[in-house]
PDB file of C-alpha atoms and ligand atoms in Angstrom:
ATOM      1  CA  MET F   1       6.314 -26.636  33.437  1.00  0.00           C
ATOM      2  CA  ARG F   2       3.228 -26.323  31.252  1.00  0.00           C
ATOM      3  CA  THR F   3       0.574 -24.181  32.977  1.00  0.00           C
ATOM      4  CA  ASP F   4      -3.118 -23.315  32.641  1.00  0.00           C
ATOM      5  CA  LYS F   5      -2.414 -19.825  33.707  1.00  0.00           C
ATOM      6  CA  LYS F   6      -1.836 -16.893  31.392  1.00  0.00           C
ATOM      7  CA  VAL F   7       1.977 -16.567  30.837  1.00  0.00           C
ATOM      8  CA  ALA F   8       3.626 -13.132  31.456  1.00  0.00           C
ATOM      9  CA  LEU F   9       7.214 -12.543  30.201  1.00  0.00           C
ATOM     10  CA  VAL F  10       9.154  -9.777  31.935  1.00  0.00           C
ATOM     11  CA  THR F  11      12.431  -8.675  30.397  1.00  0.00           C
ATOM     12  CA  GLY F  12      14.999  -7.432  32.871  1.00  0.00           C
ATOM     13  CA  GLY F  13      12.752  -9.418  35.288  1.00  0.00           C
ATOM     14  CA  VAL F  14      15.427  -9.810  37.991  1.00  0.00           C
ATOM     15  CA  GLY F  15      16.162  -6.136  38.406  1.00  0.00           C
ATOM     16  CA  GLY F  16      14.404  -3.806  40.931  1.00  0.00           C
ATOM     17  CA  ILE F  17      11.200  -2.970  39.048  1.00  0.00           C
ATOM     18  CA  GLY F  18      11.326  -6.257  37.226  1.00  0.00           C
ATOM     19  CA  THR F  19      11.384  -8.375  40.490  1.00  0.00           C
ATOM     20  CA  ALA F  20       8.427  -6.366  41.952  1.00  0.00           C
ATOM     21  CA  THR F  21       6.568  -6.773  38.664  1.00  0.00           C
ATOM     22  CA  CYS F  22       7.100 -10.522  38.675  1.00  0.00           C
ATOM     23  CA  ARG F  23       5.903 -10.796  42.307  1.00  0.00           C
ATOM     24  CA  LYS F  24       2.838  -8.677  41.618  1.00  0.00           C
ATOM     25  CA  LEU F  25       1.864 -10.525  38.417  1.00  0.00           C
ATOM     26  CA  ALA F  26       2.352 -13.919  40.050  1.00  0.00           C
ATOM     27  CA  ALA F  27       0.215 -12.869  42.910  1.00  0.00           C
ATOM     28  CA  GLU F  28      -2.488 -11.781  40.471  1.00  0.00           C
ATOM     29  CA  GLY F  29      -2.572 -15.321  38.971  1.00  0.00           C
ATOM     30  CA  TYR F  30      -0.156 -15.169  35.987  1.00  0.00           C
ATOM     31  CA  PHE F  31       2.678 -17.673  35.419  1.00  0.00           C
ATOM     32  CA  VAL F  32       5.561 -15.266  35.230  1.00  0.00           C
ATOM     33  CA  VAL F  33       8.845 -15.834  33.342  1.00  0.00           C
ATOM     34  CA  ALA F  34      11.601 -13.466  34.342  1.00  0.00           C
ATOM     35  CA  ASN F  35      14.227 -12.868  31.587  1.00  0.00           C
ATOM     36  CA  TYR F  36      17.707 -12.026  32.696  1.00  0.00           C
ATOM     37  CA  GLY F  37      20.827 -11.360  30.669  1.00  0.00           C
ATOM     38  CA  ILE F  38      23.762 -11.528  33.018  1.00  0.00           C
ATOM     39  CA  PRO F  39      24.564 -14.893  34.684  1.00  0.00           C
ATOM     40  CA  GLY F  40      24.560 -14.684  38.422  1.00  0.00           C
ATOM     41  CA  THR F  41      22.196 -11.772  38.690  1.00  0.00           C
ATOM     42  CA  GLU F  42      19.130 -14.055  39.468  1.00  0.00           C
ATOM     43  CA  ALA F  43      20.045 -14.853  43.090  1.00  0.00           C
ATOM     44  CA  ALA F  44      18.214 -11.928  44.743  1.00  0.00           C
ATOM     45  CA  TRP F  45      15.081 -12.613  42.517  1.00  0.00           C
ATOM     46  CA  LYS F  46      15.036 -16.247  43.579  1.00  0.00           C
ATOM     47  CA  LYS F  47      15.141 -15.212  47.147  1.00  0.00           C
ATOM     48  CA  ALA F  48      12.357 -12.589  46.563  1.00  0.00           C
ATOM     49  CA  MET F  49      10.147 -15.202  44.943  1.00  0.00           C
ATOM     50  CA  ALA F  50      10.711 -17.723  47.715  1.00  0.00           C
ATOM     51  CA  ASP F  51      10.001 -15.121  50.361  1.00  0.00           C
ATOM     52  CA  ALA F  52       6.733 -14.288  48.560  1.00  0.00           C
ATOM     53  CA  LYS F  53       5.590 -17.894  48.844  1.00  0.00           C
ATOM     54  CA  LEU F  54       3.805 -17.845  45.496  1.00  0.00           C
ATOM     55  CA  GLY F  55       3.567 -21.686  45.119  1.00  0.00           C
ATOM     56  CA  ASP F  56       5.070 -24.062  42.586  1.00  0.00           C
ATOM     57  CA  ASP F  57       3.172 -23.054  39.512  1.00  0.00           C
ATOM     58  CA  ALA F  58       4.029 -19.329  39.586  1.00  0.00           C
ATOM     59  CA  VAL F  59       7.416 -18.283  38.238  1.00  0.00           C
ATOM     60  CA  ALA F  60      10.359 -19.395  36.125  1.00  0.00           C
ATOM     61  CA  LEU F  61      13.574 -17.832  34.728  1.00  0.00           C
ATOM     62  CA  ALA F  62      14.670 -17.479  31.123  1.00  0.00           C
ATOM     63  CA  PHE F  63      18.212 -16.464  30.297  1.00  0.00           C
ATOM     64  CA  GLY F  64      18.908 -14.401  27.164  1.00  0.00           C
ATOM     65  CA  ASP F  65      20.525 -11.205  25.980  1.00  0.00           C
ATOM     66  CA  VAL F  66      17.796  -8.668  25.032  1.00  0.00           C
ATOM     67  CA  THR F  67      20.185  -6.940  22.526  1.00  0.00           C
ATOM     68  CA  ASP F  68      20.374 -10.102  20.495  1.00  0.00           C
ATOM     69  CA  PHE F  69      17.292 -10.499  18.041  1.00  0.00           C
ATOM     70  CA  ALA F  70      18.000 -14.146  17.262  1.00  0.00           C
ATOM     71  CA  ALA F  71      18.589 -15.064  20.921  1.00  0.00           C
ATOM     72  CA  MET F  72      15.259 -13.386  21.867  1.00  0.00           C
ATOM     73  CA  GLY F  73      13.492 -15.409  19.168  1.00  0.00           C
ATOM     74  CA  ALA F  74      14.963 -18.702  20.565  1.00  0.00           C
ATOM     75  CA  MET F  75      14.170 -17.685  24.204  1.00  0.00           C
ATOM     76  CA  VAL F  76      10.448 -16.765  23.318  1.00  0.00           C
ATOM     77  CA  ARG F  77      10.052 -20.084  21.458  1.00  0.00           C
ATOM     78  CA  GLN F  78      11.469 -21.995  24.374  1.00  0.00           C
ATOM     79  CA  VAL F  79       9.270 -20.079  26.918  1.00  0.00           C
ATOM     80  CA  GLU F  80       6.145 -20.922  24.796  1.00  0.00           C
ATOM     81  CA  ALA F  81       7.142 -24.541  24.369  1.00  0.00           C
ATOM     82  CA  ASP F  82       7.787 -24.938  28.102  1.00  0.00           C
ATOM     83  CA  HIS F  83       5.026 -22.917  29.620  1.00  0.00           C
ATOM     84  CA  GLY F  84       2.454 -21.746  26.955  1.00  0.00           C
ATOM     85  CA  PRO F  85       1.897 -18.683  24.867  1.00  0.00           C
ATOM     86  CA  VAL F  86       3.030 -15.379  26.099  1.00  0.00           C
ATOM     87  CA  ALA F  87      -0.138 -13.261  26.952  1.00  0.00           C
ATOM     88  CA  VAL F  88       1.534 -10.371  28.707  1.00  0.00           C
ATOM     89  CA  LEU F  89       4.886  -8.929  27.809  1.00  0.00           C
ATOM     90  CA  VAL F  90       6.576  -6.349  30.043  1.00  0.00           C
ATOM     91  CA  ASN F  91       9.608  -4.744  28.437  1.00  0.00           C
ATOM     92  CA  CYS F  92      11.568  -3.746  31.529  1.00  0.00           C
ATOM     93  CA  ALA F  93      15.284  -4.376  30.665  1.00  0.00           C
ATOM     94  CA  GLY F  94      17.231  -1.222  31.047  1.00  0.00           C
ATOM     95  CA  ILE F  95      20.640   0.158  32.015  1.00  0.00           C
ATOM     96  CA  THR F  96      22.284   3.515  32.480  1.00  0.00           C
ATOM     97  CA  ARG F  97      25.621   4.756  31.311  1.00  0.00           C
ATOM     98  CA  ASP F  98      25.239   8.353  32.671  1.00  0.00           C
ATOM     99  CA  THR F  99      27.742  10.909  31.606  1.00  0.00           C
ATOM    100  CA  THR F 100      27.733  14.303  30.026  1.00  0.00           C
ATOM    101  CA  PHE F 101      27.240  14.237  26.272  1.00  0.00           C
ATOM    102  CA  ARG F 102      30.684  15.693  25.600  1.00  0.00           C
ATOM    103  CA  LYS F 103      32.284  12.759  27.385  1.00  0.00           C
ATOM    104  CA  MET F 104      29.913  10.034  26.037  1.00  0.00           C
ATOM    105  CA  THR F 105      31.697   7.366  24.030  1.00  0.00           C
ATOM    106  CA  GLU F 106      30.124   5.532  21.019  1.00  0.00           C
ATOM    107  CA  ASP F 107      30.017   2.430  23.186  1.00  0.00           C
ATOM    108  CA  GLN F 108      28.036   4.137  25.975  1.00  0.00           C
ATOM    109  CA  TRP F 109      25.598   5.402  23.388  1.00  0.00           C
ATOM    110  CA  HIS F 110      25.045   1.981  21.721  1.00  0.00           C
ATOM    111  CA  GLN F 111      24.961  -0.041  24.948  1.00  0.00           C
ATOM    112  CA  VAL F 112      21.996   2.094  26.206  1.00  0.00           C
ATOM    113  CA  ILE F 113      20.145   2.308  22.896  1.00  0.00           C
ATOM    114  CA  ASP F 114      20.552  -1.355  22.300  1.00  0.00           C
ATOM    115  CA  THR F 115      19.573  -2.556  25.833  1.00  0.00           C
ATOM    116  CA  ASN F 116      16.815  -0.028  26.462  1.00  0.00           C
ATOM    117  CA  LEU F 117      15.211   0.539  23.051  1.00  0.00           C
ATOM    118  CA  THR F 118      16.284  -2.017  20.399  1.00  0.00           C
ATOM    119  CA  SER F 119      15.504  -4.711  23.034  1.00  0.00           C
ATOM    120  CA  VAL F 120      11.827  -3.702  22.903  1.00  0.00           C
ATOM    121  CA  PHE F 121      11.811  -4.548  19.127  1.00  0.00           C
ATOM    122  CA  ASN F 122      13.871  -7.640  19.694  1.00  0.00           C
ATOM    123  CA  VAL F 123      11.390  -9.242  22.062  1.00  0.00           C
ATOM    124  CA  THR F 124       8.033  -7.749  21.018  1.00  0.00           C
ATOM    125  CA  ARG F 125       8.623  -8.732  17.392  1.00  0.00           C
ATOM    126  CA  HIS F 126       8.715 -12.420  18.447  1.00  0.00           C
ATOM    127  CA  VAL F 127       5.694 -12.149  20.726  1.00  0.00           C
ATOM    128  CA  VAL F 128       3.182  -9.894  18.956  1.00  0.00           C
ATOM    129  CA  GLU F 129       2.213 -12.289  16.124  1.00  0.00           C
ATOM    130  CA  GLY F 130       0.969 -14.899  18.543  1.00  0.00           C
ATOM    131  CA  MET F 131      -1.018 -12.317  20.541  1.00  0.00           C
ATOM    132  CA  VAL F 132      -2.689 -11.133  17.404  1.00  0.00           C
ATOM    133  CA  GLU F 133      -3.515 -14.699  16.284  1.00  0.00           C
ATOM    134  CA  ARG F 134      -5.070 -15.408  19.638  1.00  0.00           C
ATOM    135  CA  GLY F 135      -6.927 -12.036  19.775  1.00  0.00           C
ATOM    136  CA  TRP F 136      -5.579 -11.150  23.208  1.00  0.00           C
ATOM    137  CA  GLY F 137      -2.427  -9.491  24.520  1.00  0.00           C
ATOM    138  CA  ARG F 138      -0.939  -6.914  26.804  1.00  0.00           C
ATOM    139  CA  ILE F 139       2.345  -5.178  26.147  1.00  0.00           C
ATOM    140  CA  VAL F 140       3.620  -2.755  28.762  1.00  0.00           C
ATOM    141  CA  ASN F 141       6.875  -0.926  28.051  1.00  0.00           C
ATOM    142  CA  ILE F 142       8.878   0.684  30.828  1.00  0.00           C
ATOM    143  CA  SER F 143       9.873   4.219  29.759  1.00  0.00           C
ATOM    144  CA  SER F 144      10.956   7.043  32.175  1.00  0.00           C
ATOM    145  CA  VAL F 145      10.136  10.513  33.306  1.00  0.00           C
ATOM    146  CA  ASN F 146      13.342  11.522  31.612  1.00  0.00           C
ATOM    147  CA  ALA F 147      12.030  10.458  28.274  1.00  0.00           C
ATOM    148  CA  VAL F 148      10.062  13.669  27.937  1.00  0.00           C
ATOM    149  CA  ARG F 149      11.748  15.845  30.528  1.00  0.00           C
ATOM    150  CA  GLY F 150      15.456  15.155  29.607  1.00  0.00           C
ATOM    151  CA  GLN F 151      18.149  14.807  32.282  1.00  0.00           C
ATOM    152  CA  PHE F 152      21.664  16.301  32.614  1.00  0.00           C
ATOM    153  CA  GLY F 153      23.961  13.275  31.914  1.00  0.00           C
ATOM    154  CA  GLN F 154      21.360  11.044  30.178  1.00  0.00           C
ATOM    155  CA  VAL F 155      21.332  12.026  26.547  1.00  0.00           C
ATOM    156  CA  ASN F 156      21.585   8.292  25.644  1.00  0.00           C
ATOM    157  CA  TYR F 157      19.038   7.076  28.208  1.00  0.00           C
ATOM    158  CA  SER F 158      16.531   9.881  27.591  1.00  0.00           C
ATOM    159  CA  ALA F 159      16.675   9.234  23.794  1.00  0.00           C
ATOM    160  CA  ALA F 160      16.051   5.502  24.289  1.00  0.00           C
ATOM    161  CA  LYS F 161      13.180   5.995  26.764  1.00  0.00           C
ATOM    162  CA  ALA F 162      11.565   8.653  24.421  1.00  0.00           C
ATOM    163  CA  GLY F 163      11.935   6.125  21.542  1.00  0.00           C
ATOM    164  CA  ILE F 164       9.894   3.668  23.665  1.00  0.00           C
ATOM    165  CA  LEU F 165       7.052   6.181  23.829  1.00  0.00           C
ATOM    166  CA  GLY F 166       6.955   6.496  20.047  1.00  0.00           C
ATOM    167  CA  PHE F 167       7.166   2.705  19.684  1.00  0.00           C
ATOM    168  CA  THR F 168       4.260   2.292  22.136  1.00  0.00           C
ATOM    169  CA  LYS F 169       1.887   4.610  20.384  1.00  0.00           C
ATOM    170  CA  SER F 170       2.715   3.359  16.901  1.00  0.00           C
ATOM    171  CA  LEU F 171       2.356  -0.357  17.634  1.00  0.00           C
ATOM    172  CA  ALA F 172      -0.771   0.400  19.595  1.00  0.00           C
ATOM    173  CA  GLN F 173      -2.375   1.710  16.426  1.00  0.00           C
ATOM    174  CA  GLU F 174      -1.337  -1.251  14.467  1.00  0.00           C
ATOM    175  CA  VAL F 175      -2.867  -3.796  16.908  1.00  0.00           C
ATOM    176  CA  VAL F 176      -5.829  -1.822  18.268  1.00  0.00           C
ATOM    177  CA  ARG F 177      -8.384  -4.049  16.452  1.00  0.00           C
ATOM    178  CA  LYS F 178      -6.625  -7.267  17.340  1.00  0.00           C
ATOM    179  CA  GLY F 179      -7.337  -7.445  21.080  1.00  0.00           C
ATOM    180  CA  VAL F 180      -3.745  -6.366  21.931  1.00  0.00           C
ATOM    181  CA  THR F 181      -3.043  -3.230  23.943  1.00  0.00           C
ATOM    182  CA  VAL F 182       0.323  -1.479  24.101  1.00  0.00           C
ATOM    183  CA  ASN F 183       1.022   1.004  26.877  1.00  0.00           C
ATOM    184  CA  ALA F 184       3.933   2.563  28.717  1.00  0.00           C
ATOM    185  CA  VAL F 185       4.643   3.198  32.256  1.00  0.00           C
ATOM    186  CA  SER F 186       7.117   6.053  32.981  1.00  0.00           C
ATOM    187  CA  PRO F 187       8.589   5.776  36.472  1.00  0.00           C
ATOM    188  CA  GLY F 188      10.286   8.685  38.116  1.00  0.00           C
ATOM    189  CA  TYR F 189      13.084   8.004  40.511  1.00  0.00           C
ATOM    190  CA  VAL F 190      12.683   4.606  42.167  1.00  0.00           C
ATOM    191  CA  GLU F 191      14.464   2.894  45.024  1.00  0.00           C
ATOM    192  CA  THR F 192      16.640   0.533  42.948  1.00  0.00           C
ATOM    193  CA  ALA F 193      20.321  -0.253  42.370  1.00  0.00           C
ATOM    194  CA  MET F 194      20.147   2.125  39.401  1.00  0.00           C
ATOM    195  CA  THR F 195      19.350   5.157  41.444  1.00  0.00           C
ATOM    196  CA  ALA F 196      21.659   3.934  44.293  1.00  0.00           C
ATOM    197  CA  ALA F 197      24.516   4.379  41.680  1.00  0.00           C
ATOM    198  CA  ILE F 198      23.852   8.134  41.311  1.00  0.00           C
ATOM    199  CA  ARG F 199      26.376  10.340  43.195  1.00  0.00           C
ATOM    200  CA  PRO F 200      24.919  11.082  46.600  1.00  0.00           C
ATOM    201  CA  ASP F 201      24.958  14.930  46.229  1.00  0.00           C
ATOM    202  CA  VAL F 202      23.333  14.720  42.765  1.00  0.00           C
ATOM    203  CA  LEU F 203      20.712  12.189  44.103  1.00  0.00           C
ATOM    204  CA  GLY F 204      20.056  14.549  47.098  1.00  0.00           C
ATOM    205  CA  GLN F 205      19.257  17.421  44.649  1.00  0.00           C
ATOM    206  CA  ILE F 206      16.980  15.152  42.563  1.00  0.00           C
ATOM    207  CA  VAL F 207      15.043  13.806  45.520  1.00  0.00           C
ATOM    208  CA  GLY F 208      14.698  17.424  46.712  1.00  0.00           C
ATOM    209  CA  SER F 209      13.058  18.348  43.486  1.00  0.00           C
ATOM    210  CA  ILE F 210      10.366  15.509  43.634  1.00  0.00           C
ATOM    211  CA  PRO F 211       7.064  17.110  44.728  1.00  0.00           C
ATOM    212  CA  MET F 212       6.310  14.169  47.004  1.00  0.00           C
ATOM    213  CA  GLY F 213       9.731  14.546  48.590  1.00  0.00           C
ATOM    214  CA  ARG F 214      10.716  10.821  48.143  1.00  0.00           C
ATOM    215  CA  MET F 215      11.555   8.142  45.561  1.00  0.00           C
ATOM    216  CA  ALA F 216       9.019   5.516  44.476  1.00  0.00           C
ATOM    217  CA  THR F 217       9.037   2.040  45.800  1.00  0.00           C
ATOM    218  CA  THR F 218       9.401  -0.766  43.187  1.00  0.00           C
ATOM    219  CA  ASP F 219       5.938  -1.991  44.230  1.00  0.00           C
ATOM    220  CA  GLU F 220       4.301   1.374  43.434  1.00  0.00           C
ATOM    221  CA  VAL F 221       5.555   1.011  39.781  1.00  0.00           C
ATOM    222  CA  ALA F 222       4.694  -2.663  39.635  1.00  0.00           C
ATOM    223  CA  ASP F 223       1.049  -1.760  40.625  1.00  0.00           C
ATOM    224  CA  ALA F 224       0.752   0.403  37.523  1.00  0.00           C
ATOM    225  CA  VAL F 225       2.275  -2.265  35.292  1.00  0.00           C
ATOM    226  CA  ALA F 226      -0.044  -4.934  36.703  1.00  0.00           C
ATOM    227  CA  PHE F 227      -3.033  -2.695  36.157  1.00  0.00           C
ATOM    228  CA  LEU F 228      -2.219  -2.066  32.491  1.00  0.00           C
ATOM    229  CA  ALA F 229      -1.565  -5.784  32.020  1.00  0.00           C
ATOM    230  CA  SER F 230      -4.902  -6.759  33.489  1.00  0.00           C
ATOM    231  CA  ALA F 231      -8.255  -7.400  31.984  1.00  0.00           C
ATOM    232  CA  ARG F 232      -9.470  -4.231  33.801  1.00  0.00           C
ATOM    233  CA  ALA F 233      -7.377  -2.067  31.421  1.00  0.00           C
ATOM    234  CA  ALA F 234      -9.067  -3.459  28.324  1.00  0.00           C
ATOM    235  CA  TYR F 235     -10.090   0.010  26.952  1.00  0.00           C
ATOM    236  CA  ILE F 236      -6.765   1.601  27.541  1.00  0.00           C
ATOM    237  CA  THR F 237      -4.050   1.516  24.750  1.00  0.00           C
ATOM    238  CA  GLY F 238      -1.287   3.786  23.500  1.00  0.00           C
ATOM    239  CA  VAL F 239      -1.071   5.657  26.817  1.00  0.00           C
ATOM    240  CA  ASN F 240       1.902   6.671  28.938  1.00  0.00           C
ATOM    241  CA  LEU F 241       1.172   6.278  32.707  1.00  0.00           C
ATOM    242  CA  PRO F 242       3.640   8.431  34.689  1.00  0.00           C
ATOM    243  CA  VAL F 243       4.464   7.124  38.164  1.00  0.00           C
ATOM    244  CA  ASN F 244       6.734   9.819  39.497  1.00  0.00           C
ATOM    245  CA  GLY F 245       5.557  11.558  42.668  1.00  0.00           C
ATOM    246  CA  GLY F 246       4.475  14.648  40.791  1.00  0.00           C
ATOM    247  CA  LEU F 247       7.633  15.408  38.752  1.00  0.00           C
ATOM    248  CA  HIS F 248       5.427  15.590  35.676  1.00  0.00           C
ATOM    249  CA  LEU F 249       3.492  18.526  37.202  1.00  0.00           C
ATOM    250  CA  TYR F 250       6.363  20.825  36.193  1.00  0.00           C
ATOM    251  CA  GLN F 251       7.207  19.471  32.719  1.00  0.00           C
TER     252      GLN F 251
HETATM  253  N1  LIG Q   1      22.287  21.000  35.484  1.00  0.00           N
HETATM  254  C1  LIG Q   1      23.109  21.844  34.967  1.00  0.00           C
HETATM  255  N2  LIG Q   1      24.458  21.877  35.115  1.00  0.00           N
HETATM  256  C2  LIG Q   1      24.915  20.796  35.895  1.00  0.00           C
HETATM  257  C3  LIG Q   1      24.070  19.822  36.378  1.00  0.00           C
HETATM  258  C4  LIG Q   1      22.707  19.909  36.188  1.00  0.00           C
HETATM  259  N3  LIG Q   1      21.815  19.013  36.616  1.00  0.00           N
HETATM  260  N4  LIG Q   1      24.810  18.895  37.064  1.00  0.00           N
HETATM  261  C5  LIG Q   1      26.060  19.269  36.945  1.00  0.00           C
HETATM  262  N5  LIG Q   1      26.182  20.407  36.224  1.00  0.00           N
HETATM  263  C6  LIG Q   1      27.350  21.137  35.907  1.00  0.00           C
HETATM  264  C7  LIG Q   1      28.365  21.152  36.977  1.00  0.00           C
HETATM  265  O1  LIG Q   1      28.101  22.236  37.811  1.00  0.00           O
HETATM  266  C8  LIG Q   1      29.633  21.287  36.250  1.00  0.00           C
HETATM  267  O2  LIG Q   1      29.846  22.630  35.900  1.00  0.00           O
HETATM  268  P1  LIG Q   1      31.392  23.221  35.727  1.00  0.00           P
HETATM  269  O3  LIG Q   1      32.018  22.380  34.688  1.00  0.00           O
HETATM  270  O4  LIG Q   1      31.013  24.604  35.230  1.00  0.00           O
HETATM  271  O5  LIG Q   1      31.906  23.099  37.058  1.00  0.00           O
HETATM  272  C9  LIG Q   1      29.447  20.482  34.925  1.00  0.00           C
HETATM  273  O6  LIG Q   1      27.951  20.441  34.732  1.00  0.00           O
HETATM  274  C10 LIG Q   1      29.986  19.101  34.956  1.00  0.00           C
HETATM  275  O7  LIG Q   1      29.243  18.470  36.053  1.00  0.00           O
HETATM  276  P2  LIG Q   1      29.790  17.249  36.815  1.00  0.00           P
HETATM  277  O8  LIG Q   1      31.174  17.586  37.229  1.00  0.00           O
HETATM  278  O9  LIG Q   1      28.807  16.885  37.834  1.00  0.00           O
HETATM  279  O10 LIG Q   1      29.955  16.175  35.719  1.00  0.00           O
HETATM  280  P3  LIG Q   1      30.187  14.725  36.083  1.00  0.00           P
HETATM  281  O11 LIG Q   1      30.745  14.188  34.813  1.00  0.00           O
HETATM  282  O12 LIG Q   1      30.930  14.572  37.266  1.00  0.00           O
HETATM  283  O13 LIG Q   1      28.734  14.100  36.365  1.00  0.00           O
HETATM  284  C11 LIG Q   1      26.833  12.930  35.781  1.00  0.00           C
HETATM  285  C12 LIG Q   1      27.882  13.964  35.334  1.00  0.00           C
HETATM  286  C13 LIG Q   1      27.520  11.662  36.356  1.00  0.00           C
HETATM  287  C14 LIG Q   1      25.996  12.548  34.658  1.00  0.00           C
HETATM  288  C15 LIG Q   1      25.959  13.573  36.932  1.00  0.00           C
HETATM  289  O14 LIG Q   1      25.515  14.831  36.449  1.00  0.00           O
HETATM  290  C16 LIG Q   1      24.718  12.668  37.241  1.00  0.00           C
HETATM  291  O15 LIG Q   1      24.865  11.703  37.921  1.00  0.00           O
HETATM  292  N6  LIG Q   1      23.538  13.080  36.873  1.00  0.00           N
HETATM  293  C17 LIG Q   1      22.332  12.455  37.277  1.00  0.00           C
HETATM  294  C18 LIG Q   1      21.863  11.484  36.218  1.00  0.00           C
HETATM  295  C19 LIG Q   1      20.650  10.888  36.497  1.00  0.00           C
HETATM  296  O16 LIG Q   1      19.632  11.538  36.996  1.00  0.00           O
HETATM  297  N7  LIG Q   1      20.526   9.596  36.320  1.00  0.00           N
HETATM  298  C20 LIG Q   1      19.314   8.915  36.583  1.00  0.00           C
HETATM  299  C21 LIG Q   1      19.665   7.432  36.882  1.00  0.00           C
HETATM  300  S1  LIG Q   1      18.141   6.550  37.497  1.00  0.00           S
HETATM  301  C22 LIG Q   1      17.333   6.406  36.119  1.00  0.00           C
HETATM  302  O17 LIG Q   1      17.761   6.654  34.976  1.00  0.00           O
HETATM  303  C23 LIG Q   1      15.902   5.969  36.249  1.00  0.00           C
HETATM  304  C24 LIG Q   1      14.927   6.853  35.630  1.00  0.00           C
HETATM  305  O18 LIG Q   1      14.337   6.527  34.677  1.00  0.00           O
HETATM  306  C25 LIG Q   1      14.729   8.153  36.306  1.00  0.00           C
END
């Protein structure tokens, strides 16, 4: 469906933070396209969007593997042909393969680097040129508190998320005069399937260390993303916005 609304593309859009971000951006008037890479994972997203009663001209899905540069090129071209130019890009696709470094396989390293970091190149590269040509764009990259803090069992994940921060600041400099802002949001521990997979005793220790004493809701992260994606954040670029219940207070 071609739309008069600004189009927002959210990679990993059917995950926990992704779904909340889609809902929030759609409620704020964007036409939101949720990318997903694993067939069958979109069911909960469809229900969440239906429950939110956003109307007909609000959301769509786009299948594609974020680790595949050519596939992302084809997906972006299709999204733009179907709905219109991408004005907002949220790079949210991410996985964990937590294990101590001494047990980490080459595969676990590459899966996380490819999905969490190379994906940001793979999608942004196909979107940024159009934003620059049109003189308006918002790119929001989802990093993590563990990018700068490190985390036992997350050498691969922390490296990828720290890479996103360098990517964000560097690209922000390159497009700062072109009407395109590039920012990061670094969530702490959020109520998602990703944190539900942490061993209960380990998760208990982690939650106990959060100054606010609880995990974030996905909506609390989506609010930060929506702000940076909005016209209200026009003068903000190259920043990292932590949303972590105070975990950054002790970094
Ligand atoms: N600090 C120091 N030492 C630790 C430790 C810690 N945090 N945790 C465990 N150890 C020690 C253990 O005491 C043990 O020592 P010994 O060998 O002397 O007995 C040794 O390290 C091995 O520990 P485990 O047996 O626990 O190792 P494991 O392989 O069973 O578990 C792990 C490793 C699965 C990675 C587990 O540590 C873990 O789940 N860590 C949490 C990872 C995490 O925070 N993931 C976040 C997912 S959510 C997310 O990523 C979103 C986001 O952005 C925040």
